[in-house]
Amino acid sequence: MLLATLSPVSTVFAQYGASPSQTGLFFDDLRTRVSTSGLGDAGVRGGQAVYDYDRGSYTEDEREMGQSYVHSAVEAARQMGQPSYNSGVTGSARGASDYTFYSGQYTSPSTFFAPTYVSDPFMGGRRNLKMGGVNIGFGLYGGLEYNDNVTRSSTNPVEDFIGTLLLNVDANYQVTRHNRLTLTTSLGFDHYFEHPEVAPYGSGDFVLNVLPGSSIAFDLKIGPVFVVLYDRMSVRPAVRNDFGLSANQIFGVFQNDAGMAAQWAINSDWTLSANYMHSNSRALEDQFDVFNRDMDSIYGNLTWSPSGTWSLSLQGGMSWVRYPQQYNNDGVLANLGLVFATPLGENTFLRVAGGLQDFNFDDPPAFSRTVTQKDIDQTNLYISNLNQAITSGRLTEAELKKANKDLTMAQTLLTNQNLVLAAENAQYNSNNRDTSDLTDYYYNVTLSNQLNASINHVLSFGHESALNNISNYVTADYINYGIGIVAWRGSRLSLSGYYENAKMSGGLQAENLKQHGFDAYFGHQIGQRVRMGVGYHYGHTDSNRAMRDFTQHAFSADINFALPTIATLSFGYRHF
């Protein structure tokens, strides 16, 4: 699949409601939505700049009414030359990301209210159809890639051609001066031509993709209060282990997030924001339904920005998480902390957050054994001794009769013991058996800097905990660095590296991992219609569990054609 070469401006892995950094990004997106909606005025200078291929340099992103605002992280993803979901092997943990289930070391290229591509990469957020008061942007993406190792296996690799078709829609309707309805989505399917059985989910003939961030939202302004009612949906890959890359750990998930957010400009210095969200996640295959999850979250953010440049925020809230299949333990998650954001001069922006996290989970179901392996071993030994006595020829007729009767009873007992042990093992393994709770600090720091018109780079590091699929939670220390360089007009070289030290809380499958890696991607746009790029990824993982260390090298090459402006055709090659 496409190698992750996105600007690492966020935490390592996270979910909204569990991870303070991702919750903070939601409120950043909400402020951006308010300040660019035309319904209200709010927000702090974000130091955002995007690369303009026509000018050959980074420029401020300014949009007219009726055009969509494109966040710099989203634009950076587009500038890499490919959408994150252009490949049928999007199940890699490095590519399957969502604000409510994030499993990769790079920032999600989507915003909360829009997927990675609300239009094709050549449109840059512009609308191409107006029907009365409705502004609509349509984009069509078609891709064909050859992957010489779809399952990323070191032995017996499986190669295949994978086709992708995506329809991108970005529409808004200004109902009144203070009310607006928006729809953003990118949906389509993948097709595996030779080996549909290796698809991350579905039949392989038609693997449905609805990109994270696909949403319908209604914005309204009531006096000084901006309110947005929203419903988000995605159909996407997820991973059994957030830090694993094994293809057999990938499964499909349907997720729906419905909620209401509000922002109140109390005065010119103070802004109060709040959000309630109900989230449902359901695995698309029955064998993975143990990872089904429901969550309700309430979070708030109080921001003080006396000068309109820097800001200080108090942010916190609670989430209630439930697992219908009870493999993972239900819990109550809370966090509270401060966020400080400020420009440093004209070209540097600093964001620092820190506080406390508190996770309390239910205890695993009560369990006691009636049969152990030791009991079975003793029964086997008893049967062996009886067989020896029976075949020794030293028993009397009465003793032989009794021994045969005892042997029959022992064999029946052994059969029952094996059945009970298997049932009790299944009962025991039906829960992660993690009894861990958490009270810990968190912090995350992001420093972005535009060195000049050609170079932009970002450094982020932190310590944070989030939910995990095979334990109650996972805690990670991480550092990421990325740099984008305009070598000449129309080109972009993206380099990034990462290090992670992740520790799962406990349970049957607890694992500690140390990971580091490097990514490079070079893209070049030829005129207004053609874009091409090549990429390389190196990653290494050290595990405290046997046979879990691995090193990965991967290569990619792509060429994109705009056939008209609203349609994109891509051809790619992947090597793992």
Coordinates of C-alpha atoms in Angstrom, one line a residue, residues 1-6 83-87 89-98 101-109 212 236-239 245:
M1 CA 0.0 0.0 0.0
L2 CA 1.0 3.7 0.0
L3 CA 3.7 4.3 2.5
A4 CA 2.8 6.7 5.2
T5 CA 4.6 9.9 4.4
L6 CA 2.3 12.3 6.1
P83 CA -4.7 9.5 -1.1
S84 CA -4.2 7.3 1.9
Y85 CA -6.9 4.9 0.7
N86 CA -5.8 4.4 -2.9
S87 CA -4.8 0.8 -2.3
V89 CA -4.1 -3.1 1.2
T90 CA -5.1 -0.1 3.3
G91 CA -5.2 -2.5 6.3
S92 CA -1.7 -1.6 7.3
A93 CA -1.6 0.0 10.7
R94 CA 0.3 2.8 9.1
G95 CA -2.6 3.7 6.9
A96 CA -5.8 2.9 8.8
S97 CA -6.5 6.0 10.8
D98 CA -9.4 7.8 12.3
F101 CA -9.4 4.9 16.3
Y102 CA -6.0 5.9 15.3
S103 CA -3.3 3.3 14.8
G104 CA -0.2 4.7 13.2
Q105 CA 2.7 7.0 14.1
Y106 CA 1.7 9.7 11.7
T107 CA -1.1 12.3 11.9
S108 CA -4.3 11.4 10.1
P109 CA -4.6 13.2 6.8
P212 CA -12.9 8.4 7.9
R236 CA -12.4 1.0 6.9
P237 CA -9.6 -1.4 8.0
A238 CA -8.7 -1.8 11.6
V239 CA -6.0 -3.8 13.3
L245 CA 1.8 -5.0 10.9

